[in-house]
Amino acid sequence: MTDLALPRGATQVGLAVDVAAFAMHASELHVLLVQRGELPHARDWALPGGFVHPGEELHEAALRELRTETSVELEPRHLEQFFTFGEINRDPRGRIVSVAHLAVLPHGTVSVSGGGHTLGAEWMPAHRTPKLAFDHQAILDRALGRLQLRLEYANLALEFLPDTFTLPELQGVYEAILNRKLDKRNFRKRLLAQGSLTPSGERRSGVGRPAQLYRRAKGTRTPAL
Amino acid sequence: MTDLALPRGATQVGLAVDVAAFAMHASELHVLLVQRGELPHARDWALPGGFVHPGEELHEAALRELRTETSVELEPRHLEQFFTFGEINRDPRGRIVSVAHLAVLPHGTVSVSGGGHTLGAEWMPAHRTPKLAFDHQAILDRALGRLQLRLEYANLALEFLPDTFTLPELQGVYEAILNRKLDKRNFRKRLLAQGSLTPSGERRSGVGRPAQLYRRAKGTRTPAL
DNA sequence: CCAAAAGTGTTTAAATTACACCCATGC
DNA sequence: GCATGGGTGTAATTTAAACACTTTTGG
């Protein structure tokens, strides 16, 4: 491999990543937002994101922005690129192309606080967010669409839950993402039939009858796509 | 909107597009390839593509590259971005991020010749291509996957055909893309049931019994996605 | 009348939907 | 013993898959 110069006329653009990071809280799907501390759009809420560093892969940049703009400590259980936003005027600072990523964080990722250049970070209900900076509402909409698609294909719902979980909890994840109610009996039938769950033997007590705990069956990791 | 400077540390990268353009020829799915005339990878076959110009939208760049690198005269009937390839070392000239596009050209787009910096352009069977430059085989593989997905969702198969077409022709498109045979009776049942085809009244004669001609039913344009 | 491709229906299996009551526990 | 949430089965409908022969035309 020879090292060659870029041809003349090759547009140099700012390369950024944005991350729509989802998690479940209180039976509702939440998305992680940060409050911007700088112009443009200072004080507006936005998806975490920023510029890719030299020598950094796209997914590494996505992870870094997630970690530094928020105090999220946990590794995402799923991370995928889903669309690239490149409209000329999407950012007033110049031509900035953003490769948007979808991330799933496990349950328990509750407390976040701002970091880096942000004033703060918060989990907000994904289906009703405040006005967002730039074209981030469009990015979020597309992320939600992709999330719903992935629910059917991959077992992506499992990534929202801890290692062991109950069937009503899993159903709650589906309902929060699809934004509609599902029939309990049909849901259980379908999920158990596909054989990707193993009963752990334990049960979880709370109010009402204790629920059977399940875990992901061996050899059913979410495919890489 | 204030005009602001890019922050320090913002990576500037070369922004490119590549296009996997498909069409049907002789009952086989073909992809449009160009033979490179310059380093790197001179004389290798590659997907048409190149750098985005300043002030040019991503899809405009994709269309321009398609037109200038090949002599394809027709408008694509479908064009969508499907993945962004950004690995650090995918191009020996430096950090070049390519937004890959999938295009569908209508039937009849037969003759192509090289243009611009290419030595030539050719339609090649999509499922068995020569060794390709850069990571273009990976791009093509992903394009084929996306094409198969779209077949189910949207009526993307119709975009491969002229305005009027026969059911056996349409089935041929499905079979070429899915790379397997389909049952004639079930295929017709399914397609006619979904009500997106209207018989034109005409028939097409050739060898054997003449076939009924159909056209796309009104109000069933392929969704924008 | 023969070759070639178009066209047509039925049966079976599988998947999806709708739907209502009993069970186990904590207080 | 009662409130709370967990758990279970069946019938009806829809959808998908398998499968072979007849029809129309040109030569």
Short mmCIF file of N, CA and C in Angstrom, two decimals, chain A residues 1-7 9-15 38-41 51-58 60 81-97 99 142 146 149 152-153 225, chain B residues 1-7 9-15 38-41 51-58 60 81-97 99 142 146 149 152-153 225:
data_model
loop_
_atom_site.label_atom_id
_atom_site.label_comp_id
_atom_site.label_asym_id
_atom_site.label_seq_id
_atom_site.Cartn_x
_atom_site.Cartn_y
_atom_site.Cartn_z
N MET A 1 0.83 -1.21 0.00
CA MET A 1 0.00 0.00 0.00
C MET A 1 0.87 1.27 0.00
N THR A 2 0.79 1.96 -1.09
CA THR A 2 1.51 3.24 -1.18
C THR A 2 0.72 4.30 -0.45
N ASP A 3 1.41 5.26 0.10
CA ASP A 3 0.69 6.37 0.70
C ASP A 3 0.58 7.49 -0.33
N LEU A 4 -0.63 7.83 -0.65
CA LEU A 4 -0.88 8.76 -1.74
C LEU A 4 -1.61 9.98 -1.22
N ALA A 5 -1.51 11.03 -1.99
CA ALA A 5 -2.21 12.27 -1.59
C ALA A 5 -3.67 12.18 -1.97
N LEU A 6 -4.47 12.90 -1.25
CA LEU A 6 -5.87 13.02 -1.63
C LEU A 6 -5.93 13.83 -2.91
N PRO A 7 -6.80 13.47 -3.83
CA PRO A 7 -6.93 14.24 -5.06
C PRO A 7 -7.47 15.64 -4.77
N GLY A 9 -9.93 18.72 -4.92
CA GLY A 9 -11.38 18.77 -4.99
C GLY A 9 -12.06 17.84 -4.01
N ALA A 10 -11.28 17.04 -3.31
CA ALA A 10 -11.86 16.16 -2.30
C ALA A 10 -12.33 17.03 -1.14
N THR A 11 -13.61 17.00 -0.90
CA THR A 11 -14.15 17.80 0.19
C THR A 11 -13.66 17.28 1.52
N GLN A 12 -13.14 18.18 2.31
CA GLN A 12 -12.84 17.83 3.70
C GLN A 12 -14.01 18.29 4.55
N VAL A 13 -14.51 17.42 5.33
CA VAL A 13 -15.65 17.79 6.17
C VAL A 13 -15.34 17.41 7.61
N GLY A 14 -16.08 18.02 8.52
CA GLY A 14 -15.99 17.62 9.89
C GLY A 14 -16.74 16.31 10.06
N LEU A 15 -16.12 15.36 10.73
CA LEU A 15 -16.75 14.05 10.90
C LEU A 15 -17.16 13.89 12.35
N GLU A 38 -22.37 24.93 25.06
CA GLU A 38 -21.66 25.81 24.13
C GLU A 38 -22.53 26.15 22.93
N LEU A 39 -22.14 27.21 22.27
CA LEU A 39 -22.79 27.54 21.01
C LEU A 39 -22.33 26.56 19.95
N PRO A 40 -23.10 26.29 18.94
CA PRO A 40 -24.48 26.75 18.80
C PRO A 40 -25.44 25.91 19.66
N HIS A 41 -26.63 26.42 19.81
CA HIS A 41 -27.68 25.71 20.54
C HIS A 41 -27.35 25.54 22.02
N PHE A 51 -17.08 15.22 17.67
CA PHE A 51 -16.20 14.93 16.54
C PHE A 51 -15.37 13.69 16.77
N VAL A 52 -15.17 12.99 15.68
CA VAL A 52 -14.30 11.82 15.70
C VAL A 52 -12.86 12.31 15.79
N HIS A 53 -12.08 11.63 16.60
CA HIS A 53 -10.67 12.00 16.71
C HIS A 53 -9.87 11.32 15.60
N PRO A 54 -8.73 11.92 15.27
CA PRO A 54 -7.86 11.26 14.29
C PRO A 54 -7.46 9.88 14.82
N GLY A 55 -7.45 8.92 13.96
CA GLY A 55 -7.03 7.58 14.35
C GLY A 55 -8.05 6.84 15.18
N GLU A 56 -9.25 7.33 15.20
CA GLU A 56 -10.29 6.70 16.02
C GLU A 56 -11.37 6.13 15.11
N GLU A 57 -11.75 4.89 15.35
CA GLU A 57 -12.84 4.30 14.56
C GLU A 57 -14.16 4.95 14.95
N LEU A 58 -15.13 4.81 14.06
CA LEU A 58 -16.42 5.44 14.31
C LEU A 58 -17.07 4.94 15.60
N GLU A 60 -15.66 3.62 18.14
CA GLU A 60 -14.90 4.07 19.31
C GLU A 60 -15.28 5.50 19.69
N GLN A 81 -24.30 1.49 14.04
CA GLN A 81 -24.50 2.64 13.18
C GLN A 81 -25.83 2.46 12.45
N PHE A 82 -26.64 3.50 12.31
CA PHE A 82 -27.88 3.29 11.57
C PHE A 82 -28.16 4.29 10.46
N PHE A 83 -27.54 5.44 10.47
CA PHE A 83 -27.75 6.37 9.35
C PHE A 83 -26.73 7.48 9.44
N THR A 84 -26.42 8.06 8.29
CA THR A 84 -25.48 9.17 8.25
C THR A 84 -26.18 10.43 7.77
N PHE A 85 -26.12 11.44 8.59
CA PHE A 85 -26.78 12.70 8.30
C PHE A 85 -25.76 13.68 7.74
N GLY A 86 -26.00 14.12 6.52
CA GLY A 86 -24.98 14.94 5.89
C GLY A 86 -25.51 16.17 5.19
N GLU A 87 -26.75 16.57 5.46
CA GLU A 87 -27.29 17.76 4.79
C GLU A 87 -26.34 18.93 5.00
N ILE A 88 -26.23 19.73 3.96
CA ILE A 88 -25.23 20.80 3.96
C ILE A 88 -25.40 21.74 5.14
N ASN A 89 -26.64 22.11 5.44
CA ASN A 89 -26.83 23.13 6.47
C ASN A 89 -27.34 22.59 7.80
N ARG A 90 -27.05 21.36 8.06
CA ARG A 90 -27.56 20.81 9.32
C ARG A 90 -26.83 21.38 10.53
N ASP A 91 -25.66 21.93 10.31
CA ASP A 91 -24.89 22.51 11.41
C ASP A 91 -24.36 23.87 10.96
N PRO A 92 -24.61 24.91 11.74
CA PRO A 92 -24.20 26.26 11.30
C PRO A 92 -22.68 26.45 11.29
N ARG A 93 -21.93 25.50 11.84
CA ARG A 93 -20.48 25.70 11.90
C ARG A 93 -19.79 25.28 10.62
N GLY A 94 -20.52 24.67 9.70
CA GLY A 94 -19.90 24.24 8.46
C GLY A 94 -20.40 22.89 8.07
N ARG A 95 -19.74 22.28 7.14
CA ARG A 95 -20.17 20.98 6.65
C ARG A 95 -19.75 19.91 7.64
N ILE A 96 -20.70 19.44 8.39
CA ILE A 96 -20.42 18.42 9.38
C ILE A 96 -21.30 17.23 9.11
N VAL A 97 -20.66 16.11 8.90
CA VAL A 97 -21.39 14.87 8.61
C VAL A 97 -21.40 14.04 9.87
N VAL A 99 -22.36 10.48 11.68
CA VAL A 99 -22.73 9.07 11.58
C VAL A 99 -23.48 8.73 12.87
N ARG A 142 -35.51 8.35 13.66
CA ARG A 142 -34.99 7.24 12.88
C ARG A 142 -34.42 6.15 13.79
N ARG A 146 -35.47 2.18 13.91
CA ARG A 146 -34.53 1.09 13.83
C ARG A 146 -34.64 0.16 15.04
N LEU A 149 -37.48 -2.17 14.54
CA LEU A 149 -37.11 -3.22 13.58
C LEU A 149 -36.28 -4.31 14.25
N GLU A 152 -37.77 -7.29 16.39
CA GLU A 152 -38.27 -8.49 15.76
C GLU A 152 -37.13 -9.43 15.38
N TYR A 153 -36.17 -8.89 14.67
CA TYR A 153 -35.05 -9.68 14.17
C TYR A 153 -34.25 -10.30 15.30
N LEU A 225 -25.07 -8.37 12.94
CA LEU A 225 -25.69 -7.55 11.89
C LEU A 225 -24.63 -6.90 11.04
N MET B 1 -28.93 31.96 12.84
CA MET B 1 -27.80 31.03 12.78
C MET B 1 -26.48 31.79 12.66
N THR B 2 -25.69 31.74 13.69
CA THR B 2 -24.37 32.35 13.64
C THR B 2 -23.42 31.41 12.91
N ASP B 3 -22.45 32.00 12.26
CA ASP B 3 -21.44 31.14 11.65
C ASP B 3 -20.27 31.01 12.61
N LEU B 4 -20.00 29.80 12.99
CA LEU B 4 -19.02 29.55 14.04
C LEU B 4 -17.90 28.68 13.52
N ALA B 5 -16.79 28.78 14.20
CA ALA B 5 -15.65 27.96 13.79
C ALA B 5 -15.83 26.54 14.29
N LEU B 6 -15.22 25.62 13.58
CA LEU B 6 -15.17 24.26 14.08
C LEU B 6 -14.28 24.22 15.30
N PRO B 7 -14.64 23.46 16.30
CA PRO B 7 -13.77 23.34 17.47
C PRO B 7 -12.45 22.67 17.12
N GLY B 9 -9.55 20.02 17.25
CA GLY B 9 -9.62 18.57 17.44
C GLY B 9 -10.67 17.91 16.58
N ALA B 10 -11.46 18.72 15.87
CA ALA B 10 -12.44 18.14 14.97
C ALA B 10 -11.71 17.52 13.79
N THR B 11 -11.87 16.22 13.65
CA THR B 11 -11.19 15.55 12.55
C THR B 11 -11.78 15.97 11.23
N GLN B 12 -10.90 16.37 10.31
CA GLN B 12 -11.33 16.60 8.95
C GLN B 12 -11.01 15.34 8.17
N VAL B 13 -11.98 14.85 7.47
CA VAL B 13 -11.75 13.63 6.71
C VAL B 13 -12.21 13.86 5.29
N GLY B 14 -11.72 13.02 4.41
CA GLY B 14 -12.23 13.03 3.06
C GLY B 14 -13.60 12.37 3.05
N LEU B 15 -14.55 13.02 2.39
CA LEU B 15 -15.91 12.48 2.37
C LEU B 15 -16.21 11.98 0.97
N GLU B 38 -6.56 5.04 -12.09
CA GLU B 38 -5.55 5.74 -11.28
C GLU B 38 -5.19 4.92 -10.06
N LEU B 39 -4.07 5.28 -9.50
CA LEU B 39 -3.69 4.69 -8.22
C LEU B 39 -4.54 5.30 -7.13
N PRO B 40 -4.81 4.64 -6.07
CA PRO B 40 -4.44 3.23 -5.84
C PRO B 40 -5.40 2.29 -6.55
N HIS B 41 -4.98 1.04 -6.65
CA HIS B 41 -5.83 0.00 -7.24
C HIS B 41 -6.08 0.24 -8.73
N PHE B 51 -15.28 11.58 -4.44
CA PHE B 51 -15.41 12.55 -3.36
C PHE B 51 -16.62 13.47 -3.55
N VAL B 52 -17.22 13.79 -2.44
CA VAL B 52 -18.32 14.74 -2.44
C VAL B 52 -17.75 16.12 -2.68
N HIS B 53 -18.43 16.90 -3.50
CA HIS B 53 -17.97 18.28 -3.73
C HIS B 53 -18.50 19.19 -2.65
N PRO B 54 -17.80 20.32 -2.45
CA PRO B 54 -18.31 21.30 -1.50
C PRO B 54 -19.70 21.76 -1.95
N GLY B 55 -20.60 21.91 -1.02
CA GLY B 55 -21.92 22.40 -1.36
C GLY B 55 -22.80 21.39 -2.06
N GLU B 56 -22.40 20.15 -2.01
CA GLU B 56 -23.15 19.11 -2.70
C GLU B 56 -23.73 18.13 -1.68
N GLU B 57 -25.01 17.83 -1.80
CA GLU B 57 -25.61 16.86 -0.89
C GLU B 57 -25.10 15.46 -1.21
N LEU B 58 -25.22 14.57 -0.25
CA LEU B 58 -24.70 13.22 -0.44
C LEU B 58 -25.35 12.52 -1.62
N GLU B 60 -26.76 13.85 -4.17
CA GLU B 60 -26.36 14.49 -5.42
C GLU B 60 -25.00 13.97 -5.86
N GLN B 81 -29.18 5.71 0.75
CA GLN B 81 -27.97 5.48 1.53
C GLN B 81 -28.19 4.22 2.36
N PHE B 82 -27.18 3.36 2.49
CA PHE B 82 -27.42 2.18 3.34
C PHE B 82 -26.37 1.91 4.39
N PHE B 83 -25.19 2.42 4.25
CA PHE B 83 -24.21 2.22 5.31
C PHE B 83 -23.03 3.15 5.08
N THR B 84 -22.34 3.50 6.14
CA THR B 84 -21.17 4.36 6.01
C THR B 84 -19.93 3.59 6.46
N PHE B 85 -18.99 3.53 5.56
CA PHE B 85 -17.76 2.79 5.82
C PHE B 85 -16.67 3.77 6.23
N GLY B 86 -16.14 3.60 7.42
CA GLY B 86 -15.22 4.59 7.93
C GLY B 86 -13.96 4.02 8.57
N GLU B 87 -13.69 2.75 8.36
CA GLU B 87 -12.50 2.17 8.98
C GLU B 87 -11.28 3.01 8.62
N ILE B 88 -10.39 3.12 9.59
CA ILE B 88 -9.26 4.02 9.44
C ILE B 88 -8.43 3.70 8.20
N ASN B 89 -8.18 2.41 7.98
CA ASN B 89 -7.25 2.07 6.90
C ASN B 89 -7.91 1.52 5.65
N ARG B 90 -9.15 1.89 5.45
CA ARG B 90 -9.84 1.33 4.29
C ARG B 90 -9.32 1.93 2.98
N ASP B 91 -8.65 3.05 3.07
CA ASP B 91 -8.11 3.71 1.87
C ASP B 91 -6.69 4.16 2.18
N PRO B 92 -5.71 3.78 1.34
CA PRO B 92 -4.32 4.11 1.64
C PRO B 92 -4.01 5.61 1.54
N ARG B 93 -4.94 6.39 0.99
CA ARG B 93 -4.66 7.82 0.82
C ARG B 93 -4.92 8.63 2.07
N GLY B 94 -5.51 8.00 3.06
CA GLY B 94 -5.80 8.74 4.28
C GLY B 94 -7.16 8.37 4.81
N ARG B 95 -7.63 9.17 5.74
CA ARG B 95 -8.92 8.86 6.34
C ARG B 95 -10.03 9.29 5.40
N ILE B 96 -10.62 8.33 4.78
CA ILE B 96 -11.70 8.61 3.85
C ILE B 96 -12.93 7.84 4.27
N VAL B 97 -13.98 8.57 4.50
CA VAL B 97 -15.23 7.97 4.93
C VAL B 97 -16.16 7.93 3.73
N VAL B 99 -19.92 7.12 2.27
CA VAL B 99 -21.34 6.85 2.50
C VAL B 99 -21.83 6.04 1.30
N ARG B 142 -23.12 -5.93 1.46
CA ARG B 142 -24.12 -5.29 2.28
C ARG B 142 -25.24 -4.70 1.42
N ARG B 146 -29.27 -5.46 1.67
CA ARG B 146 -30.29 -4.42 1.78
C ARG B 146 -31.32 -4.55 0.66
N LEU B 149 -33.79 -7.14 1.55
CA LEU B 149 -34.72 -6.63 2.55
C LEU B 149 -35.80 -5.77 1.90
N GLU B 152 -39.03 -7.19 0.11
CA GLU B 152 -40.20 -7.57 0.88
C GLU B 152 -41.03 -6.34 1.24
N TYR B 153 -40.37 -5.37 1.84
CA TYR B 153 -41.03 -4.17 2.32
C TYR B 153 -41.67 -3.38 1.20
N LEU B 225 -38.90 5.76 2.71
CA LEU B 225 -38.03 5.14 3.71
C LEU B 225 -37.21 6.18 4.43
#
